[in-house]
Coordinates of C-alpha atoms in Angstrom, one line a residue:
V1 CA 131.4 -109.5 104.4
Q2 CA 129.3 -107.6 101.8
L3 CA 130.4 -104.3 100.3
Q4 CA 128.4 -101.9 98.2
A5 CA 130.2 -99.1 96.4
S6 CA 128.4 -96.0 95.2
G7 CA 128.9 -92.3 94.3
G8 CA 130.6 -92.5 90.9
G9 CA 129.5 -90.6 87.9
L10 CA 130.5 -88.5 84.9
V11 CA 132.4 -85.4 86.0
Q12 CA 134.7 -82.7 84.5
A13 CA 138.4 -82.4 85.2
G14 CA 139.0 -80.5 88.4
D15 CA 135.7 -81.6 90.0
S16 CA 135.5 -83.5 93.3
L17 CA 133.6 -86.7 94.1
R18 CA 132.9 -88.7 97.3
L19 CA 132.6 -92.4 96.9
S20 CA 130.9 -94.5 99.5
C21 CA 131.4 -98.1 100.5
A22 CA 128.7 -99.6 102.7
V23 CA 130.0 -102.7 104.6
S24 CA 127.9 -105.3 106.3
G25 CA 128.0 -108.9 107.4
R26 CA 130.4 -109.3 110.3
S27 CA 132.5 -107.4 112.8
L28 CA 135.2 -105.4 111.0
S29 CA 137.5 -105.2 114.0
N30 CA 140.2 -107.3 112.3
Y31 CA 139.7 -105.9 108.8
A32 CA 141.0 -103.1 106.6
I33 CA 138.9 -101.6 103.8
G34 CA 140.7 -100.7 100.7
W35 CA 139.8 -98.8 97.5
F36 CA 141.1 -100.0 94.2
R37 CA 140.5 -98.9 90.7
Q38 CA 140.6 -100.6 87.3
A39 CA 140.9 -98.7 84.1
P40 CA 140.0 -100.4 80.8
G41 CA 142.6 -103.0 79.8
K42 CA 144.5 -102.6 83.0
E43 CA 144.9 -104.5 86.3
H44 CA 143.5 -103.4 89.6
E45 CA 145.4 -100.5 91.0
F46 CA 145.6 -99.8 94.8
V47 CA 144.4 -96.4 95.8
A48 CA 144.0 -96.3 99.6
A49 CA 143.1 -98.3 102.6
I50 CA 141.9 -97.8 106.2
V51 CA 142.2 -100.0 109.2
W52 CA 138.8 -100.3 110.8
S53 CA 139.9 -100.6 114.4
D54 CA 142.2 -97.6 114.6
S55 CA 141.5 -95.6 111.4
S56 CA 145.2 -95.7 110.3
T57 CA 145.5 -95.1 106.6
V58 CA 147.8 -95.8 103.7
Y59 CA 147.7 -94.3 100.2
A60 CA 149.3 -94.9 96.8
D61 CA 151.9 -92.3 96.1
S62 CA 150.2 -91.3 92.9
V63 CA 147.0 -90.1 94.7
K64 CA 148.3 -89.1 98.2
N65 CA 147.6 -85.4 97.8
R66 CA 144.2 -85.6 96.2
F67 CA 142.5 -88.6 97.8
T68 CA 141.3 -88.9 101.3
I69 CA 139.9 -92.1 102.9
S70 CA 137.8 -92.1 106.0
K71 CA 135.1 -94.1 107.8
D72 CA 131.9 -93.6 109.7
K73 CA 131.7 -96.3 112.3
A74 CA 128.1 -95.7 113.1
K75 CA 127.1 -96.1 109.4
N76 CA 129.6 -98.9 108.7
T77 CA 130.7 -96.9 105.7
V78 CA 134.0 -96.0 104.2
Y79 CA 134.4 -93.0 102.1
L80 CA 136.9 -92.0 99.4
E81 CA 137.1 -88.2 98.7
I82 CA 138.7 -87.4 95.4
N83 CA 139.7 -83.8 94.6
G84 CA 141.0 -82.3 91.5
L85 CA 139.8 -85.2 89.3
K86 CA 141.9 -85.9 86.2
P87 CA 140.9 -87.8 83.0
E88 CA 143.4 -90.5 84.1
D89 CA 141.2 -91.1 87.2
T90 CA 138.6 -92.7 84.8
A91 CA 138.1 -96.2 86.1
V92 CA 135.8 -98.5 87.9
H93 CA 136.5 -97.9 91.6
Y94 CA 136.1 -100.9 93.9
C95 CA 136.1 -101.3 97.7
A96 CA 137.3 -104.5 99.3
A97 CA 137.8 -106.0 102.7
G98 CA 140.9 -107.7 103.8
R99 CA 141.5 -109.5 107.1
R100 CA 144.5 -108.7 109.3
S101 CA 145.6 -112.3 110.0
T102 CA 146.0 -113.2 106.3
V103 CA 148.7 -110.7 105.4
V104 CA 152.2 -109.7 106.5
I105 CA 151.8 -106.0 105.9
F106 CA 148.6 -104.5 107.1
P107 CA 146.8 -102.9 105.5
S108 CA 148.0 -104.5 102.3
R109 CA 148.2 -102.8 98.9
L110 CA 147.8 -106.1 97.1
P111 CA 144.4 -106.9 95.6
S112 CA 145.0 -110.6 96.3
D113 CA 145.1 -109.8 100.1
Y114 CA 141.5 -108.7 100.0
A115 CA 139.0 -111.5 100.1
Y116 CA 135.7 -109.6 99.8
W117 CA 134.9 -107.2 97.0
G118 CA 132.0 -104.9 96.1
Q119 CA 130.6 -104.5 92.6
G120 CA 132.4 -101.2 91.8
T121 CA 131.3 -97.8 90.8
Q122 CA 132.3 -96.1 87.5
V123 CA 134.1 -92.7 87.6
T124 CA 134.5 -91.0 84.3
V125 CA 136.4 -87.7 84.0
S126 CA 136.0 -85.6 80.9
S127 CA 138.7 -83.1 79.9

């Protein structure tokens, strides 16, 4: 599975962004696509995930009211809509693919349960 994240940039606090994750390589019927972010000096933080087969979603509590994950099956693309951006949202945002059979809880919130990762897209929010 190959993933290509895009859509990041330098924005002001309060702005909105839509990140995209183009996925290719194999059938995604048994996969979830997750978004994670990594701020400087910190570990990967789970943001949201979507199950490809039924579009069920899960969010980190810290972003639940501002982030929306969705997918376009025809384009094999997953989106992360971010509203009301805050300076603390500044991070490299990654998308990743994790297979259903490898985890107990699906979709997982753990980075280690996602075997395939994209290169990340930088989001920088100025105050």
